[in-house]
PDB file of C-alpha atoms in Angstrom:
ATOM      1  CA  TYR A   1      19.834  16.040  28.537  1.00 89.00           C
ATOM      2  CA  VAL A   2      18.530  13.519  25.998  1.00 87.00           C
ATOM      3  CA  VAL A   3      20.524  14.922  23.083  1.00 87.00           C
ATOM      4  CA  ASP A   4      23.693  15.089  25.179  1.00 87.00           C
ATOM      5  CA  GLY A   5      23.162  11.475  26.217  1.00 87.00           C
ATOM      6  CA  LEU A   6      22.716  10.359  22.619  1.00 86.00           C
ATOM      7  CA  LYS A   7      25.914  12.147  21.647  1.00 84.00           C
ATOM      8  CA  GLU A   8      27.662  10.179  24.410  1.00 85.00           C
ATOM      9  CA  GLU A   9      26.399   7.085  22.520  1.00 83.00           C
ATOM     10  CA  TRP A  10      24.031   6.037  25.306  1.00 88.00           C
ATOM     11  CA  SER A  11      20.924   4.132  24.243  1.00 87.00           C
ATOM     12  CA  PRO A  12      17.453   5.680  24.752  1.00 88.00           C
ATOM     13  CA  ASP A  13      16.820   2.996  27.423  1.00 87.00           C
ATOM     14  CA  VAL A  14      19.871   4.101  29.385  1.00 89.00           C
ATOM     15  CA  ILE A  15      19.074   7.810  29.027  1.00 89.00           C
ATOM     16  CA  ALA A  16      15.499   7.342  30.254  1.00 88.00           C
ATOM     17  CA  GLY A  17      16.607   5.086  33.101  1.00 88.00           C
ATOM     18  CA  LYS A  18      19.394   7.359  34.331  1.00 88.00           C
ATOM     19  CA  LEU A  19      17.047  10.336  34.262  1.00 86.00           C
ATOM     20  CA  LYS A  20      14.475   8.449  36.326  1.00 85.00           C
ATOM     21  CA  LEU A  21      17.091   7.337  38.869  1.00 85.00           C
ATOM     22  CA  SER A  22      18.337  10.907  39.240  1.00 83.00           C
ATOM     23  CA  GLY A  23      15.036  11.902  40.838  1.00 82.00           C
ATOM     24  CA  ALA A  24      14.280  14.513  38.200  1.00 83.00           C
ATOM     25  CA  LYS A  25      10.727  15.886  38.359  1.00 81.00           C
ATOM     26  CA  GLN A  26      10.361  15.549  34.587  1.00 86.00           C
ATOM     27  CA  THR A  27      11.187  12.200  32.964  1.00 87.00           C
ATOM     28  CA  ILE A  28      10.749  10.667  29.519  1.00 89.00           C
ATOM     29  CA  SER A  29      10.273   7.143  28.198  1.00 88.00           C
ATOM     30  CA  HIS A  30      12.701   5.461  25.834  1.00 85.00           C
ATOM     31  CA  GLU A  31       9.928   5.113  23.243  1.00 85.00           C
ATOM     32  CA  SER A  32       9.385   8.880  23.304  1.00 86.00           C
ATOM     33  CA  ILE A  33      13.090   9.338  22.609  1.00 86.00           C
ATOM     34  CA  TYR A  34      12.935   6.920  19.679  1.00 85.00           C
ATOM     35  CA  HIS A  35       9.836   8.720  18.389  1.00 83.00           C
ATOM     36  CA  TYR A  36      11.675  12.030  18.541  1.00 84.00           C
ATOM     37  CA  ILE A  37      14.721  10.629  16.753  1.00 83.00           C
ATOM     38  CA  TYR A  38      12.770   9.073  13.913  1.00 81.00           C
ATOM     39  CA  ASN A  39       9.813  11.448  13.591  1.00 76.00           C
ATOM     40  CA  LYS A  40      10.942  14.842  14.867  1.00 60.00           C
ATOM     41  CA  SER A  41      14.347  15.210  13.252  1.00 54.00           C
ATOM     42  CA  GLU A  42      13.661  18.677  11.908  1.00 52.00           C
ATOM     43  CA  ARG A  43      15.115  20.097  15.139  1.00 53.00           C
ATOM     44  CA  TYR A  44      18.130  17.813  15.665  1.00 55.00           C
ATOM     45  CA  GLU A  45      18.817  16.291  12.275  1.00 63.00           C
ATOM     46  CA  GLY A  46      20.614  12.966  12.214  1.00 77.00           C
ATOM     47  CA  LEU A  47      20.362  11.852  15.848  1.00 82.00           C
ATOM     48  CA  TYR A  48      19.899   8.262  14.645  1.00 80.00           C
ATOM     49  CA  LYS A  49      23.611   8.268  13.796  1.00 80.00           C
ATOM     50  CA  TYR A  50      24.405   8.113  17.513  1.00 81.00           C
ATOM     51  CA  LEU A  51      22.434   4.888  18.008  1.00 83.00           C
ATOM     52  CA  ARG A  52      24.443   1.670  18.024  1.00 70.00           C
ATOM     53  CA  GLN A  53      22.778   0.446  14.799  1.00 65.00           C
ATOM     54  CA  GLY A  54      23.051   3.815  13.056  1.00 58.00           C
ATOM     55  CA  GLN A  55      19.923   3.068  10.998  1.00 60.00           C
ATOM     56  CA  SER A  56      17.832   5.903   9.604  1.00 57.00           C
ATOM     57  CA  LYS A  57      14.743   3.734  10.189  1.00 58.00           C
ATOM     58  CA  ARG A  58      13.948   1.287  12.977  1.00 55.00           C
ATOM     59  CA  GLN A  59      14.810  -2.195  11.798  1.00 55.00           C
ATOM     60  CA  LYS A  60      13.441  -5.653  12.528  1.00 52.00           C
ATOM     61  CA  ARG A  61      15.758  -8.143  14.221  1.00 48.00           C
ATOM     62  CA  HIS A  62      17.261 -11.060  12.313  1.00 49.00           C
ATOM     63  CA  THR A  63      19.322 -14.083  13.349  1.00 47.00           C
ATOM     64  CA  ARG A  64      22.477 -15.506  11.805  1.00 48.00           C
ATOM     65  CA  LYS A  65      23.111 -19.160  10.997  1.00 49.00           C
ATOM     66  CA  PRO A  66      26.190 -20.844  12.477  1.00 43.00           C
ATOM     67  CA  CYS A  67      28.576 -23.107  10.591  1.00 45.00           C
ATOM     68  CA  LYS A  68      28.336 -26.862  10.124  1.00 49.00           C
ATOM     69  CA  LEU A  69      29.235 -29.174  13.009  1.00 52.00           C
ATOM     70  CA  ARG A  70      32.911 -30.193  13.001  1.00 74.00           C
ATOM     71  CA  ILE A  71      33.740 -29.976  16.698  1.00 86.00           C
ATOM     72  CA  PRO A  72      35.505 -32.857  18.491  1.00 88.00           C
ATOM     73  CA  GLN A  73      34.187 -33.742  21.970  1.00 90.00           C
ATOM     74  CA  ARG A  74      31.355 -31.278  21.531  1.00 92.00           C
ATOM     75  CA  ILE A  75      28.942 -31.007  24.494  1.00 93.00           C
ATOM     76  CA  SER A  76      25.444 -29.666  23.815  1.00 93.00           C
ATOM     77  CA  ILE A  77      24.148 -26.518  25.467  1.00 93.00           C
ATOM     78  CA  HIS A  78      21.304 -28.666  26.820  1.00 93.00           C
ATOM     79  CA  GLN A  79      23.806 -30.338  29.156  1.00 95.00           C
ATOM     80  CA  ARG A  80      24.930 -27.000  30.518  1.00 94.00           C
ATOM     81  CA  PRO A  81      24.101 -26.400  34.222  1.00 94.00           C
ATOM     82  CA  GLU A  82      20.858 -24.508  34.815  1.00 93.00           C
ATOM     83  CA  VAL A  83      22.712 -21.872  36.830  1.00 94.00           C
ATOM     84  CA  VAL A  84      24.281 -20.622  33.576  1.00 95.00           C
ATOM     85  CA  GLY A  85      20.933 -19.930  31.937  1.00 91.00           C
ATOM     86  CA  GLU A  86      19.665 -18.236  35.098  1.00 93.00           C
ATOM     87  CA  ARG A  87      22.579 -15.755  35.136  1.00 93.00           C
ATOM     88  CA  SER A  88      22.720 -16.188  38.911  1.00 94.00           C
ATOM     89  CA  ARG A  89      26.531 -16.243  39.152  1.00 95.00           C
ATOM     90  CA  TYR A  90      29.521 -14.588  37.537  1.00 97.00           C
ATOM     91  CA  GLY A  91      31.939 -16.527  35.367  1.00 97.00           C
ATOM     92  CA  ASP A  92      29.813 -17.923  32.547  1.00 97.00           C
ATOM     93  CA  TRP A  93      31.006 -16.651  29.174  1.00 98.00           C
ATOM     94  CA  GLU A  94      30.009 -16.768  25.515  1.00 97.00           C
ATOM     95  CA  SER A  95      32.373 -16.518  22.559  1.00 97.00           C
ATOM     96  CA  ASP A  96      31.927 -15.540  18.921  1.00 96.00           C
ATOM     97  CA  THR A  97      33.847 -14.259  15.909  1.00 96.00           C
ATOM     98  CA  VAL A  98      32.980 -10.959  14.201  1.00 95.00           C
ATOM     99  CA  ILE A  99      33.943 -10.945  10.528  1.00 94.00           C
ATOM    100  CA  PHE A 100      34.504  -8.118   8.055  1.00 95.00           C
ATOM    101  CA  SER A 101      34.188  -7.712   4.294  1.00 93.00           C
ATOM    102  CA  LYS A 102      36.924  -8.957   1.931  1.00 90.00           C
ATOM    103  CA  GLN A 103      39.500  -9.813   4.620  1.00 93.00           C
ATOM    104  CA  LYS A 104      40.617 -12.722   6.754  1.00 94.00           C
ATOM    105  CA  THR A 105      41.358 -10.580   9.800  1.00 96.00           C
ATOM    106  CA  ALA A 106      38.521 -10.783  12.331  1.00 96.00           C
ATOM    107  CA  LEU A 107      37.621 -10.103  15.955  1.00 97.00           C
ATOM    108  CA  SER A 108      37.333 -12.786  18.599  1.00 97.00           C
ATOM    109  CA  VAL A 109      34.769 -11.569  21.142  1.00 97.00           C
ATOM    110  CA  GLN A 110      33.921 -12.945  24.586  1.00 98.00           C
ATOM    111  CA  SER A 111      31.060 -11.738  26.782  1.00 97.00           C
ATOM    112  CA  GLU A 112      30.348 -12.565  30.441  1.00 97.00           C
ATOM    113  CA  ARG A 113      26.658 -13.365  30.782  1.00 97.00           C
ATOM    114  CA  LYS A 114      25.813 -11.654  34.069  1.00 96.00           C
ATOM    115  CA  SER A 115      28.022  -8.544  34.110  1.00 97.00           C
ATOM    116  CA  LYS A 116      27.965  -7.989  30.301  1.00 97.00           C
ATOM    117  CA  LEU A 117      31.740  -7.490  30.416  1.00 97.00           C
ATOM    118  CA  ILE A 118      33.354  -8.029  27.017  1.00 98.00           C
ATOM    119  CA  ARG A 119      36.800  -8.822  25.687  1.00 98.00           C
ATOM    120  CA  MET A 120      37.848  -8.176  22.085  1.00 97.00           C
ATOM    121  CA  HIS A 121      40.957  -9.465  20.318  1.00 97.00           C
ATOM    122  CA  LYS A 122      42.068  -8.990  16.730  1.00 96.00           C
ATOM    123  CA  VAL A 123      42.863 -12.347  15.113  1.00 96.00           C
ATOM    124  CA  GLN A 124      44.569 -12.985  11.779  1.00 95.00           C
ATOM    125  CA  ASN A 125      41.855 -15.444  10.715  1.00 94.00           C
ATOM    126  CA  LYS A 126      39.051 -17.646  12.065  1.00 92.00           C
ATOM    127  CA  SER A 127      41.333 -20.615  12.728  1.00 93.00           C
ATOM    128  CA  SER A 128      41.088 -22.549  15.976  1.00 94.00           C
ATOM    129  CA  ASP A 129      44.689 -21.615  16.838  1.00 95.00           C
ATOM    130  CA  GLU A 130      44.049 -17.876  16.548  1.00 96.00           C
ATOM    131  CA  THR A 131      40.800 -18.190  18.505  1.00 96.00           C
ATOM    132  CA  LEU A 132      42.466 -20.211  21.240  1.00 96.00           C
ATOM    133  CA  ASN A 133      45.135 -17.509  21.640  1.00 96.00           C
ATOM    134  CA  ALA A 134      42.377 -14.896  21.991  1.00 96.00           C
ATOM    135  CA  LEU A 135      40.531 -17.014  24.552  1.00 97.00           C
ATOM    136  CA  VAL A 136      43.698 -17.433  26.612  1.00 96.00           C
ATOM    137  CA  GLN A 137      44.202 -13.646  26.606  1.00 97.00           C
ATOM    138  CA  THR A 138      40.651 -13.209  27.869  1.00 97.00           C
ATOM    139  CA  ILE A 139      41.091 -15.833  30.604  1.00 96.00           C
ATOM    140  CA  GLU A 140      44.373 -14.365  31.794  1.00 95.00           C
ATOM    141  CA  SER A 141      42.956 -10.821  31.938  1.00 96.00           C
ATOM    142  CA  LEU A 142      40.798 -11.570  34.992  1.00 96.00           C
ATOM    143  CA  PRO A 143      40.938 -13.622  38.208  1.00 95.00           C
ATOM    144  CA  LYS A 144      40.525 -17.378  37.765  1.00 94.00           C
ATOM    145  CA  GLU A 145      37.298 -17.477  39.791  1.00 94.00           C
ATOM    146  CA  LEU A 146      35.556 -15.424  37.087  1.00 96.00           C
ATOM    147  CA  PHE A 147      35.638 -18.364  34.646  1.00 97.00           C
ATOM    148  CA  HIS A 148      33.388 -21.414  34.963  1.00 97.00           C
ATOM    149  CA  THR A 149      32.000 -22.051  31.467  1.00 97.00           C
ATOM    150  CA  MET A 150      32.381 -20.899  27.860  1.00 97.00           C
ATOM    151  CA  THR A 151      29.605 -21.336  25.277  1.00 96.00           C
ATOM    152  CA  PHE A 152      30.277 -21.356  21.512  1.00 95.00           C
ATOM    153  CA  ASP A 153      28.284 -21.689  18.318  1.00 92.00           C
ATOM    154  CA  ASN A 154      29.348 -24.401  15.861  1.00 89.00           C
ATOM    155  CA  GLY A 155      32.081 -22.610  13.933  1.00 88.00           C
ATOM    156  CA  THR A 156      35.346 -24.517  13.637  1.00 89.00           C
ATOM    157  CA  GLU A 157      37.186 -21.686  15.431  1.00 91.00           C
ATOM    158  CA  GLY A 158      36.060 -23.378  18.652  1.00 92.00           C
ATOM    159  CA  ALA A 159      37.566 -26.747  17.723  1.00 93.00           C
ATOM    160  CA  LYS A 160      40.340 -26.532  20.365  1.00 93.00           C
ATOM    161  CA  HIS A 161      37.939 -25.839  23.204  1.00 94.00           C
ATOM    162  CA  MET A 162      39.215 -28.827  25.193  1.00 94.00           C
ATOM    163  CA  VAL A 163      42.453 -26.948  25.894  1.00 94.00           C
ATOM    164  CA  MET A 164      40.398 -24.622  28.086  1.00 93.00           C
ATOM    165  CA  LYS A 165      39.109 -27.596  30.078  1.00 92.00           C
ATOM    166  CA  GLN A 166      42.543 -29.178  30.428  1.00 94.00           C
ATOM    167  CA  ASP A 167      44.564 -26.037  31.208  1.00 95.00           C
ATOM    168  CA  TYR A 168      42.031 -23.800  32.970  1.00 95.00           C
ATOM    169  CA  ASP A 169      39.272 -26.161  34.199  1.00 96.00           C
ATOM    170  CA  ILE A 170      36.631 -24.291  32.140  1.00 97.00           C
ATOM    171  CA  ASP A 171      33.686 -26.362  30.888  1.00 97.00           C
ATOM    172  CA  THR A 172      32.688 -25.743  27.266  1.00 96.00           C
ATOM    173  CA  TYR A 173      29.292 -26.053  25.576  1.00 96.00           C
ATOM    174  CA  PHE A 174      27.900 -25.537  22.074  1.00 95.00           C
ATOM    175  CA  CYS A 175      24.624 -24.133  20.778  1.00 92.00           C
ATOM    176  CA  ASP A 176      22.204 -26.129  18.666  1.00 90.00           C
ATOM    177  CA  PRO A 177      22.727 -25.897  14.892  1.00 84.00           C
ATOM    178  CA  PHE A 178      21.215 -22.714  13.453  1.00 80.00           C
ATOM    179  CA  ALA A 179      20.483 -21.344  16.946  1.00 85.00           C
ATOM    180  CA  SER A 180      23.117 -18.683  17.643  1.00 82.00           C
ATOM    181  CA  TRP A 181      20.408 -16.817  19.606  1.00 86.00           C
ATOM    182  CA  GLN A 182      21.122 -19.311  22.408  1.00 91.00           C
ATOM    183  CA  LYS A 183      24.223 -17.235  23.193  1.00 93.00           C
ATOM    184  CA  GLY A 184      22.380 -13.938  23.065  1.00 92.00           C
ATOM    185  CA  GLY A 185      24.796 -12.051  25.325  1.00 94.00           C
ATOM    186  CA  VAL A 186      27.710 -12.113  22.906  1.00 95.00           C
ATOM    187  CA  GLU A 187      25.360 -11.607  19.941  1.00 94.00           C
ATOM    188  CA  ASN A 188      24.178  -8.378  21.560  1.00 93.00           C
ATOM    189  CA  ALA A 189      27.787  -7.382  22.240  1.00 95.00           C
ATOM    190  CA  ASN A 190      28.517  -7.859  18.538  1.00 94.00           C
ATOM    191  CA  LYS A 191      25.761  -5.398  17.664  1.00 93.00           C
ATOM    192  CA  LEU A 192      27.315  -2.825  19.979  1.00 94.00           C
ATOM    193  CA  ILE A 193      30.705  -3.416  18.353  1.00 96.00           C
ATOM    194  CA  ARG A 194      29.254  -2.920  14.867  1.00 94.00           C
ATOM    195  CA  TYR A 195      28.453   0.695  15.772  1.00 94.00           C
ATOM    196  CA  TYR A 196      32.192   1.374  15.951  1.00 96.00           C
ATOM    197  CA  LEU A 197      33.381  -1.271  13.505  1.00 96.00           C
ATOM    198  CA  PRO A 198      30.958  -1.751  10.605  1.00 94.00           C
ATOM    199  CA  ARG A 199      31.432  -4.677   8.249  1.00 92.00           C
ATOM    200  CA  SER A 200      33.369  -2.494   5.797  1.00 94.00           C
ATOM    201  CA  THR A 201      36.097  -1.672   8.377  1.00 95.00           C
ATOM    202  CA  ASP A 202      39.682  -2.556   7.407  1.00 95.00           C
ATOM    203  CA  LEU A 203      40.975  -4.085  10.640  1.00 95.00           C
ATOM    204  CA  ASP A 204      44.570  -3.979   9.406  1.00 93.00           C
ATOM    205  CA  ASN A 205      44.417  -0.200   9.828  1.00 95.00           C
ATOM    206  CA  LEU A 206      43.567  -0.566  13.531  1.00 95.00           C
ATOM    207  CA  SER A 207      46.071  -1.302  16.302  1.00 96.00           C
ATOM    208  CA  ASN A 208      45.423  -3.519  19.298  1.00 95.00           C
ATOM    209  CA  LYS A 209      45.137  -0.328  21.358  1.00 96.00           C
ATOM    210  CA  ASP A 210      42.394   0.917  19.024  1.00 97.00           C
ATOM    211  CA  ILE A 211      40.499  -2.315  19.653  1.00 97.00           C
ATOM    212  CA  PHE A 212      41.085  -2.056  23.405  1.00 97.00           C
ATOM    213  CA  ASP A 213      39.789   1.537  23.470  1.00 97.00           C
ATOM    214  CA  ILE A 214      36.531   0.439  21.818  1.00 97.00           C
ATOM    215  CA  GLN A 215      36.257  -2.486  24.228  1.00 97.00           C
ATOM    216  CA  GLU A 216      36.605  -0.229  27.251  1.00 97.00           C
ATOM    217  CA  LYS A 217      34.188   2.352  25.859  1.00 97.00           C
ATOM    218  CA  LEU A 218      31.575  -0.405  25.834  1.00 97.00           C
ATOM    219  CA  ASN A 219      32.621  -1.746  29.239  1.00 97.00           C
ATOM    220  CA  ASN A 220      32.233   1.734  30.738  1.00 97.00           C
ATOM    221  CA  ARG A 221      28.764   2.320  29.279  1.00 95.00           C
ATOM    222  CA  PRO A 222      25.862   2.149  31.800  1.00 95.00           C
ATOM    223  CA  ARG A 223      23.385  -0.684  31.131  1.00 93.00           C
ATOM    224  CA  LYS A 224      19.710  -0.802  32.009  1.00 92.00           C
ATOM    225  CA  CYS A 225      19.942  -4.520  32.898  1.00 92.00           C
ATOM    226  CA  LEU A 226      22.719  -3.681  35.403  1.00 95.00           C
ATOM    227  CA  ASN A 227      20.608  -1.029  37.139  1.00 95.00           C
ATOM    228  CA  TYR A 228      22.494   1.564  35.088  1.00 95.00           C
ATOM    229  CA  LEU A 229      25.921   0.507  36.277  1.00 96.00           C
ATOM    230  CA  SER A 230      28.601  -0.246  33.709  1.00 96.00           C
ATOM    231  CA  PRO A 231      30.095  -3.754  33.243  1.00 97.00           C
ATOM    232  CA  ASN A 232      33.411  -2.504  34.607  1.00 96.00           C
ATOM    233  CA  GLU A 233      31.702  -1.118  37.716  1.00 96.00           C
ATOM    234  CA  VAL A 234      29.948  -4.443  38.300  1.00 96.00           C
ATOM    235  CA  ILE A 235      33.146  -6.465  37.899  1.00 96.00           C
ATOM    236  CA  GLN A 236      35.031  -4.122  40.214  1.00 94.00           C
ATOM    237  CA  GLN A 237      32.417  -4.787  42.894  1.00 94.00           C
ATOM    238  CA  VAL A 238      32.752  -8.540  42.382  1.00 93.00           C
ATOM    239  CA  VAL A 239      36.551  -8.561  42.419  1.00 89.00           C
ATOM    240  CA  HIS A 240      36.794  -6.317  45.497  1.00 81.00           C
TER     241      HIS A 240
END
């Protein structure tokens, strides 16, 4: 069961949680699964390749530094309503740009804080125009009531954020300098995306459908924090 789950690209947390929920008489902890992957590989060699990081050894976490402040009408994350930080409602989003080696083409990624739903769009560069087009596609992909706020880091790709306020009545906020961890939902989504699209990926070889297929694979993956429902299942319950 564990090996099959790993090959479906489920995390050890999800595998252990789903097994426990199934009522099975024999269960296993996620740490035991990690221990098996990294210390007992003589039986199933290379299981680490199915983990989202794909690392042959367990790695420490690091943070990235955002760009310098050049955002007109920027509102600090500290002025954001408390309800956003509490994740007590749907409709609060975070946005980021995933970059790749030796190319201007990038991914604009948005993540909904409570449901973990993500949207991914290939953009020609990190310009504010390209990012705004991606944001509009995300907004128009779901009912209006699922958008209240959008939180950015301090990259200039978010410079046209006021269009979202004017056209869609979405409030926008920005993290502190050098504190991209303040939008941890989309940062975690980026790590999941890196499993399928490492930094060396040539995005020009991928179609928009290829990107969509990866997006939906992640949106259909059960999550421990969602009581082992998938983001799509959660959103379907909210919409209906």
